[in-house]
PDB file of C-alpha atoms in Angstrom:
ATOM      1  CA  MET N  12      -9.864 -38.478  -8.828  1.00 73.00           C
ATOM      2  CA  ASN N  13      -7.005 -36.957 -10.790  1.00 88.00           C
ATOM      3  CA  LYS N  14      -5.170 -33.762  -9.820  1.00 88.00           C
ATOM      4  CA  LEU N  15      -7.237 -31.563 -12.100  1.00 87.00           C
ATOM      5  CA  GLU N  16     -10.547 -32.820 -10.695  1.00 86.00           C
ATOM      6  CA  LYS N  17      -9.199 -32.476  -7.162  1.00 84.00           C
ATOM      7  CA  TYR N  18      -8.233 -28.819  -7.611  1.00 84.00           C
ATOM      8  CA  LEU N  19     -11.373 -27.959  -9.561  1.00 85.00           C
ATOM      9  CA  ALA N  20     -13.425 -29.320  -6.670  1.00 82.00           C
ATOM     10  CA  LYS N  21     -11.440 -27.212  -4.190  1.00 81.00           C
ATOM     11  CA  ALA N  22     -11.637 -23.998  -6.243  1.00 82.00           C
ATOM     12  CA  ASN N  23     -14.620 -22.589  -4.378  1.00 79.00           C
ATOM     13  CA  GLU N  24     -14.014 -24.190  -1.007  1.00 80.00           C
ATOM     14  CA  GLN N  25     -13.139 -21.900   1.860  1.00 79.00           C
ATOM     15  CA  ALA N  26     -10.372 -23.526   3.868  1.00 78.00           C
ATOM     16  CA  PRO N  27     -10.891 -23.434   7.623  1.00 84.00           C
ATOM     17  CA  ARG N  28      -8.617 -21.003   9.427  1.00 87.00           C
ATOM     18  CA  LYS N  29      -7.364 -21.047  12.954  1.00 91.00           C
ATOM     19  CA  GLU N  30      -8.845 -18.175  14.967  1.00 94.00           C
ATOM     20  CA  ILE N  31      -7.801 -16.887  18.371  1.00 94.00           C
ATOM     21  CA  THR N  32      -9.812 -14.541  20.576  1.00 96.00           C
ATOM     22  CA  VAL N  33      -7.765 -12.260  22.819  1.00 95.00           C
ATOM     23  CA  VAL N  34      -8.831  -9.607  25.285  1.00 95.00           C
ATOM     24  CA  VAL N  35      -6.930  -6.355  24.882  1.00 93.00           C
ATOM     25  CA  ASP N  36      -7.770  -3.436  27.161  1.00 90.00           C
ATOM     26  CA  GLY N  37     -11.089  -5.072  28.010  1.00 93.00           C
ATOM     27  CA  GLU N  38     -12.074  -5.572  24.363  1.00 93.00           C
ATOM     28  CA  GLU N  39     -12.286  -8.893  22.549  1.00 96.00           C
ATOM     29  CA  TRP N  40     -10.328  -9.097  19.298  1.00 97.00           C
ATOM     30  CA  LYS N  41     -10.616 -12.032  16.903  1.00 97.00           C
ATOM     31  CA  VAL N  42      -7.313 -12.843  15.228  1.00 97.00           C
ATOM     32  CA  ARG N  43      -7.279 -15.331  12.382  1.00 96.00           C
ATOM     33  CA  GLN N  44      -4.586 -17.234  10.574  1.00 95.00           C
ATOM     34  CA  LEU N  45      -3.388 -15.576   7.388  1.00 95.00           C
ATOM     35  CA  ASN N  46      -3.539 -17.382   4.067  1.00 92.00           C
ATOM     36  CA  LEU N  47      -0.732 -17.381   1.515  1.00 90.00           C
ATOM     37  CA  SER N  48      -2.221 -14.500  -0.503  1.00 92.00           C
ATOM     38  CA  GLU N  49      -2.454 -12.333   2.595  1.00 95.00           C
ATOM     39  CA  LEU N  50       1.122 -13.137   3.610  1.00 94.00           C
ATOM     40  CA  ARG N  51       2.321 -12.194   0.145  1.00 94.00           C
ATOM     41  CA  GLU N  52       0.383  -8.937   0.243  1.00 96.00           C
ATOM     42  CA  CYS N  53       1.952  -8.061   3.605  1.00 95.00           C
ATOM     43  CA  GLU N  54       5.390  -8.641   2.092  1.00 94.00           C
ATOM     44  CA  ARG N  55       4.577  -6.429  -0.912  1.00 95.00           C
ATOM     45  CA  ILE N  56       3.276  -3.657   1.351  1.00 95.00           C
ATOM     46  CA  ALA N  57       6.459  -3.681   3.444  1.00 95.00           C
ATOM     47  CA  ASP N  58       8.901  -4.050   0.543  1.00 94.00           C
ATOM     48  CA  LYS N  59      10.909  -0.845   0.202  1.00 90.00           C
ATOM     49  CA  GLY N  60      13.319  -1.923  -2.497  1.00 88.00           C
ATOM     50  CA  GLU N  61      16.609  -2.840  -0.856  1.00 89.00           C
ATOM     51  CA  GLN N  62      15.032  -3.063   2.593  1.00 91.00           C
ATOM     52  CA  THR N  63      11.885  -4.343   4.232  1.00 92.00           C
ATOM     53  CA  ASP N  64       9.968  -2.091   6.607  1.00 94.00           C
ATOM     54  CA  TRP N  65       9.413  -4.622   9.407  1.00 95.00           C
ATOM     55  CA  PHE N  66       7.156  -2.271  11.359  1.00 96.00           C
ATOM     56  CA  LEU N  67       4.881  -1.912   8.339  1.00 96.00           C
ATOM     57  CA  TYR N  68       5.074  -5.659   7.720  1.00 97.00           C
ATOM     58  CA  ASN N  69       3.857  -6.359  11.262  1.00 97.00           C
ATOM     59  CA  ASP N  70       1.151  -3.693  11.005  1.00 97.00           C
ATOM     60  CA  ALA N  71      -0.059  -5.201   7.727  1.00 97.00           C
ATOM     61  CA  ARG N  72      -0.157  -8.670   9.287  1.00 97.00           C
ATOM     62  CA  LEU N  73      -2.144  -7.318  12.227  1.00 98.00           C
ATOM     63  CA  VAL N  74      -4.636  -5.607   9.902  1.00 98.00           C
ATOM     64  CA  LYS N  75      -5.042  -8.678   7.685  1.00 97.00           C
ATOM     65  CA  ALA N  76      -5.488 -10.969  10.701  1.00 97.00           C
ATOM     66  CA  THR N  77      -8.161  -8.787  12.327  1.00 97.00           C
ATOM     67  CA  GLU N  78      -9.968  -6.977   9.498  1.00 96.00           C
ATOM     68  CA  HIS N  79     -12.793  -9.539   9.550  1.00 95.00           C
ATOM     69  CA  ASP N  80     -13.538  -8.288  13.089  1.00 95.00           C
ATOM     70  CA  PHE N  81     -12.479  -4.614  13.011  1.00 96.00           C
ATOM     71  CA  PRO N  82     -13.190  -1.949  10.341  1.00 97.00           C
ATOM     72  CA  TRP N  83      -9.598  -0.829   9.665  1.00 97.00           C
ATOM     73  CA  ASN N  84     -10.573   0.759   6.365  1.00 96.00           C
ATOM     74  CA  HIS N  85     -13.429   2.869   7.757  1.00 97.00           C
ATOM     75  CA  ASP N  86     -13.028   6.374   6.285  1.00 97.00           C
ATOM     76  CA  GLU N  87     -14.235   8.229   9.370  1.00 97.00           C
ATOM     77  CA  LEU N  88     -11.859   6.267  11.600  1.00 97.00           C
ATOM     78  CA  LYS N  89      -8.911   7.001   9.302  1.00 97.00           C
ATOM     79  CA  ARG N  90      -9.817  10.713   9.214  1.00 97.00           C
ATOM     80  CA  ALA N  91     -10.154  10.877  13.006  1.00 97.00           C
ATOM     81  CA  TYR N  92      -6.629   9.480  13.422  1.00 97.00           C
ATOM     82  CA  LYS N  93      -5.247  11.341  10.380  1.00 96.00           C
ATOM     83  CA  ALA N  94      -4.178   8.086   8.755  1.00 96.00           C
ATOM     84  CA  GLY N  95      -3.879   7.766   4.991  1.00 95.00           C
ATOM     85  CA  THR N  96      -4.242   3.982   4.894  1.00 95.00           C
ATOM     86  CA  LYS N  97      -5.511   1.269   7.175  1.00 97.00           C
ATOM     87  CA  TYR N  98      -1.901   0.177   7.678  1.00 96.00           C
ATOM     88  CA  GLU N  99      -0.941   3.623   8.983  1.00 95.00           C
ATOM     89  CA  LEU N 100      -3.931   3.507  11.309  1.00 97.00           C
ATOM     90  CA  VAL N 101      -2.405   0.714  13.403  1.00 97.00           C
ATOM     91  CA  GLU N 102       0.446   2.868  14.722  1.00 96.00           C
ATOM     92  CA  LYS N 103      -1.862   5.792  15.438  1.00 96.00           C
ATOM     93  CA  LEU N 104      -4.551   3.694  17.111  1.00 95.00           C
ATOM     94  CA  PHE N 105      -2.063   2.020  19.468  1.00 96.00           C
ATOM     95  CA  ARG N 106       0.344   4.975  19.848  1.00 96.00           C
ATOM     96  CA  ASP N 107      -0.276   5.297  23.605  1.00 96.00           C
ATOM     97  CA  ARG N 108      -0.995   1.604  24.183  1.00 95.00           C
ATOM     98  CA  PRO N 109       2.117  -0.339  23.194  1.00 96.00           C
ATOM     99  CA  ALA N 110       1.188  -3.271  25.443  1.00 95.00           C
ATOM    100  CA  ALA N 111      -2.115  -3.668  23.598  1.00 96.00           C
ATOM    101  CA  TYR N 112      -0.290  -3.597  20.266  1.00 97.00           C
ATOM    102  CA  ALA N 113       2.223  -6.157  21.528  1.00 96.00           C
ATOM    103  CA  ARG N 114      -0.574  -8.466  22.728  1.00 96.00           C
ATOM    104  CA  LEU N 115      -2.363  -8.330  19.375  1.00 97.00           C
ATOM    105  CA  LEU N 116       0.852  -8.893  17.468  1.00 96.00           C
ATOM    106  CA  GLN N 117       1.618 -11.874  19.703  1.00 96.00           C
ATOM    107  CA  ALA N 118      -1.840 -13.267  18.888  1.00 96.00           C
ATOM    108  CA  VAL N 119      -1.087 -12.868  15.166  1.00 96.00           C
ATOM    109  CA  ARG N 120       2.114 -14.850  15.694  1.00 95.00           C
ATOM    110  CA  GLU N 121       0.241 -17.537  17.646  1.00 94.00           C
ATOM    111  CA  ALA N 122      -2.474 -17.830  14.999  1.00 94.00           C
ATOM    112  CA  ASN N 123       0.234 -18.305  12.392  1.00 91.00           C
ATOM    113  CA  ALA N 124       2.393 -20.631  14.491  1.00 86.00           C
ATOM    114  CA  GLY N 125       4.373 -23.025  12.366  1.00 73.00           C
ATOM    115  CA  ILE N 126       5.133 -20.261   9.902  1.00 58.00           C
ATOM    116  CA  THR N 127       8.015 -18.133  11.110  1.00 54.00           C
ATOM    117  CA  GLU N 128       8.302 -14.582   9.824  1.00 54.00           C
ATOM    118  CA  GLU N 129      11.427 -15.502   7.874  1.00 58.00           C
ATOM    119  CA  GLU N 130       9.691 -18.480   6.271  1.00 56.00           C
ATOM    120  CA  ALA N 131       6.661 -16.347   5.396  1.00 53.00           C
ATOM    121  CA  VAL N 132       8.854 -13.687   3.822  1.00 56.00           C
ATOM    122  CA  GLU N 133      10.856 -16.239   1.846  1.00 57.00           C
ATOM    123  CA  GLU N 134       7.687 -18.025   0.735  1.00 50.00           C
ATOM    124  CA  ALA N 135       6.098 -14.707  -0.246  1.00 50.00           C
ATOM    125  CA  LYS N 136       9.159 -13.772  -2.314  1.00 54.00           C
ATOM    126  CA  ASN N 137       8.816 -16.961  -4.348  1.00 47.00           C
TER     127      ASN N 137
END
């Protein structure tokens, strides 16, 4: 099988992703490994020209890693928390529960182990 045939065969395959289940404040959250497209989108979301908004970067990673299990983009939820986007919702949802936020963010890091934040950012820039 040549390279072209190999990649044509893989075009519609869904690659398996590592998934971690964590309990946060008595609730189960499923956190999955991010793919390259999702990592790049997180970088674009957090890119503020000369600087990167690392808080927004982490919030975007958390959303992308859990949105298969939690409706971050639900309009009623965003209105209830007065959030404009699903990425703004993270801060508002965990405002009074920083330990819960920290636990979920740690799970995102664990699910993406082997890819440091610096490596992900550099890879996303390329």
